[in-house]
Coordinates of C-alpha atoms and ligand atoms in Angstrom, one line a residue:
M1 CA -48.0 -40.9 9.5
T2 CA -49.9 -43.9 11.3
P3 CA -53.6 -44.2 12.2
D4 CA -53.0 -45.0 15.8
A5 CA -54.8 -42.8 18.4
A6 CA -58.3 -42.6 16.8
G7 CA -59.9 -39.1 17.5
S8 CA -62.3 -37.9 15.2
W9 CA -63.0 -38.6 11.5
D10 CA -61.5 -35.2 10.5
E11 CA -58.5 -35.7 12.8
L12 CA -57.9 -39.0 11.0
A13 CA -58.4 -37.5 7.6
A14 CA -55.7 -34.9 8.4
R15 CA -53.3 -37.6 9.1
V16 CA -54.3 -39.6 6.0
R17 CA -53.6 -36.6 4.0
M18 CA -49.8 -36.6 5.1
C19 CA -49.5 -40.4 4.3
T20 CA -46.3 -41.2 2.1
A21 CA -46.4 -45.0 2.6
C22 CA -46.7 -45.6 -1.3
P23 CA -43.8 -44.0 -3.1
E24 CA -45.2 -43.9 -6.5
L25 CA -48.7 -42.7 -5.4
T26 CA -47.1 -39.9 -3.3
V27 CA -45.5 -38.5 -6.4
T28 CA -48.3 -39.2 -8.8
R29 CA -51.3 -37.9 -6.7
T30 CA -52.5 -34.3 -6.8
Q31 CA -53.7 -34.9 -3.3
V32 CA -54.9 -37.6 -0.8
V33 CA -58.7 -38.3 -0.9
P34 CA -59.5 -39.4 2.7
G35 CA -63.2 -39.5 2.3
V36 CA -66.3 -37.6 3.6
A37 CA -68.4 -38.4 6.7
P38 CA -71.3 -36.1 7.7
P39 CA -71.8 -36.0 11.4
G40 CA -74.0 -38.8 12.8
V41 CA -74.0 -41.1 9.8
E42 CA -74.6 -44.8 10.2
V43 CA -73.6 -46.0 6.7
L44 CA -70.1 -46.3 5.1
I45 CA -69.7 -46.7 1.5
V46 CA -66.3 -47.9 0.3
G47 CA -65.2 -47.8 -3.3
E48 CA -61.8 -48.7 -4.9
A49 CA -59.7 -45.6 -5.3
P50 CA -60.0 -42.0 -6.4
G51 CA -60.1 -41.3 -10.1
A52 CA -58.9 -38.3 -12.0
R53 CA -61.9 -35.9 -10.8
E54 CA -61.5 -37.1 -7.3
D55 CA -57.8 -36.5 -7.2
E56 CA -58.5 -33.1 -8.5
A57 CA -61.4 -32.4 -6.1
G58 CA -60.1 -34.1 -3.0
V59 CA -63.6 -35.7 -2.6
P60 CA -64.5 -39.3 -3.3
F61 CA -67.2 -40.2 -6.0
V62 CA -67.5 -36.9 -7.8
G63 CA -67.0 -38.1 -11.4
R64 CA -69.4 -40.1 -13.5
A65 CA -69.5 -43.1 -11.2
G66 CA -70.3 -40.8 -8.4
Q67 CA -73.1 -39.2 -10.1
L68 CA -74.6 -42.3 -10.8
L69 CA -74.0 -43.5 -7.2
D70 CA -75.7 -40.3 -5.9
S71 CA -78.8 -40.7 -8.0
L72 CA -79.1 -44.3 -6.9
L73 CA -78.7 -43.5 -3.3
E74 CA -81.5 -40.5 -3.7
E75 CA -83.8 -43.2 -5.3
V76 CA -83.5 -45.6 -2.4
G77 CA -83.9 -42.8 0.4
L78 CA -80.3 -42.7 1.3
P79 CA -79.1 -39.5 0.1
R80 CA -75.4 -38.8 0.0
D81 CA -75.4 -36.5 2.9
R82 CA -76.6 -39.2 5.0
V83 CA -73.7 -41.7 4.3
A84 CA -70.1 -41.6 4.6
V85 CA -67.9 -42.4 1.6
T86 CA -64.4 -43.4 1.2
N87 CA -62.1 -45.9 -0.9
V88 CA -59.9 -48.8 0.0
L89 CA -57.0 -46.5 -1.5
K90 CA -56.9 -43.0 -0.5
C91 CA -54.6 -41.9 -3.5
R92 CA -55.4 -42.1 -7.3
P93 CA -53.4 -44.9 -9.0
P94 CA -51.7 -43.4 -11.9
S95 CA -53.9 -43.7 -15.3
N96 CA -56.5 -45.5 -13.0
R97 CA -54.7 -48.6 -13.0
K98 CA -56.0 -51.1 -10.4
P99 CA -54.5 -50.7 -6.8
R100 CA -51.6 -52.9 -6.4
R101 CA -51.8 -55.6 -3.5
L102 CA -49.1 -53.8 -1.6
E103 CA -50.8 -50.5 -1.9
V104 CA -54.0 -52.0 -0.7
E105 CA -52.1 -53.5 2.5
R106 CA -50.3 -50.2 3.2
C107 CA -53.6 -48.3 3.0
R108 CA -55.6 -50.9 4.9
P109 CA -54.8 -49.4 8.5
W110 CA -56.6 -46.1 7.4
L111 CA -59.8 -47.8 6.5
R112 CA -59.5 -49.9 9.4
A113 CA -59.2 -46.7 11.6
Q114 CA -62.0 -45.0 9.7
I115 CA -64.4 -47.9 10.5
A116 CA -63.5 -47.7 14.1
V117 CA -64.0 -43.9 14.3
L118 CA -67.1 -43.9 12.5
D119 CA -68.6 -47.0 13.9
P120 CA -71.1 -47.5 11.1
V121 CA -74.0 -50.1 11.5
L122 CA -73.9 -50.9 7.9
I123 CA -71.1 -50.9 5.3
L124 CA -71.6 -51.0 1.6
A125 CA -68.5 -52.4 -0.4
L126 CA -68.9 -51.5 -4.0
G127 CA -66.8 -53.5 -6.7
G128 CA -64.2 -56.2 -6.4
T129 CA -61.4 -54.5 -4.9
A130 CA -63.7 -53.3 -1.8
A131 CA -65.2 -56.8 -1.7
E132 CA -61.8 -58.3 -1.4
W133 CA -60.8 -55.8 1.3
F134 CA -63.5 -57.1 3.6
A135 CA -64.0 -60.7 2.4
G136 CA -60.4 -61.8 1.4
A137 CA -58.8 -62.5 -1.9
S138 CA -61.2 -65.0 -3.1
A139 CA -64.2 -62.7 -2.7
R140 CA -66.3 -62.2 -5.8
V141 CA -69.1 -59.6 -6.1
A142 CA -71.3 -62.1 -7.8
M143 CA -71.0 -64.7 -5.2
L144 CA -71.3 -62.3 -2.2
R145 CA -74.1 -59.8 -3.4
A146 CA -77.7 -60.1 -2.5
Q147 CA -77.5 -61.0 1.0
P148 CA -76.2 -59.2 4.1
L149 CA -72.9 -60.4 5.5
D150 CA -71.0 -59.8 8.8
Y151 CA -67.9 -57.8 8.9
E152 CA -66.6 -57.8 12.6
G153 CA -70.2 -57.4 14.1
R154 CA -71.4 -54.9 11.3
A155 CA -73.6 -55.5 8.6
L156 CA -71.9 -55.7 5.2
I157 CA -73.5 -55.5 1.8
V158 CA -71.4 -56.2 -1.3
S159 CA -72.4 -55.0 -4.7
Y160 CA -71.3 -53.9 -8.2
H161 CA -69.2 -50.7 -8.6
P162 CA -71.1 -48.0 -10.3
S163 CA -68.4 -47.9 -13.1
A164 CA -69.3 -51.5 -14.0
A165 CA -73.0 -50.4 -14.1
I166 CA -72.0 -47.5 -16.5
R167 CA -69.7 -50.0 -18.5
F168 CA -72.5 -52.4 -19.1
G169 CA -75.2 -49.9 -19.8
P170 CA -78.7 -49.1 -18.6
R171 CA -79.9 -52.5 -19.4
G172 CA -76.8 -54.3 -18.1
M173 CA -76.9 -56.7 -15.0
P174 CA -74.6 -54.5 -12.8
L175 CA -76.8 -51.4 -12.7
A176 CA -80.0 -53.6 -11.8
A177 CA -78.0 -55.5 -9.2
L178 CA -76.6 -52.3 -7.8
R179 CA -80.0 -50.7 -7.7
E180 CA -81.4 -53.8 -5.9
D181 CA -78.5 -54.1 -3.4
L182 CA -78.8 -50.4 -2.5
A183 CA -82.6 -50.7 -2.0
R184 CA -81.7 -53.8 0.2
A185 CA -79.2 -51.8 2.2
A186 CA -81.8 -49.0 2.8
E187 CA -84.3 -51.5 4.1
L188 CA -81.7 -53.3 6.3
L189 CA -80.9 -50.0 7.8
E190 CA -84.3 -49.5 8.7
S191 CA -84.8 -52.7 10.3
L192 CA -81.6 -52.5 12.2
R193 CA -82.9 -49.1 13.4
R194 CA -86.2 -50.6 14.5
G195 CA -84.3 -53.5 16.2
A196 CA -82.2 -50.9 18.2
R197 CA -85.3 -49.0 19.4
Ligands
URA1 N1 -64.3 -44.8 -8.1 C1 -64.1 -45.2 -6.9 O1 -63.9 -46.4 -6.6 N2 -63.9 -44.3 -6.0 C2 -64.1 -43.0 -6.3 O2 -64.1 -42.1 -5.4 C3 -64.4 -42.7 -7.7 C4 -64.5 -43.7 -8.7

């Protein structure tokens, strides 16, 4: 299965579901998790890879990290039903290990095709794996966050992964930074909309 001929997000998702490019993940996954895009959304959120809950449900960010993300999105006025959500890897790595470089490269054409089909004005890359996908292997969230970047003519905001926010706790820096970056993303979206009028 290849991403070529774009079509709609759902047509693309149907092709992603048949992907067998990574032999190990094809065997260990319960199902492929292509991502979710309600009609007409302007924002794409990109995480790392499905975890156990997402592998079971077939939907990204439904576990603890997803619940935190949902509540932060709600706080900044960008509710989950107004954003698209996907991951760098569409299959769960066994035992939630880090995605391997080769897996990321094999999966890259799917995310590229999703961006082309969705045509988001703003992309939010959450965590190191997503930051590297957009900004290259030397990308570090701490260096890239807090300022809007450009990804092929689209606004890109890099921030911490909600799992890091959970790991470091309610007083930890990643939660504060993520909250701040999501608020910045919502403001930026507003100003991009005003500019487009
Ligand atoms: N972490 C991610 O990066 N993506 C998910 O979908 C769930 C947890």
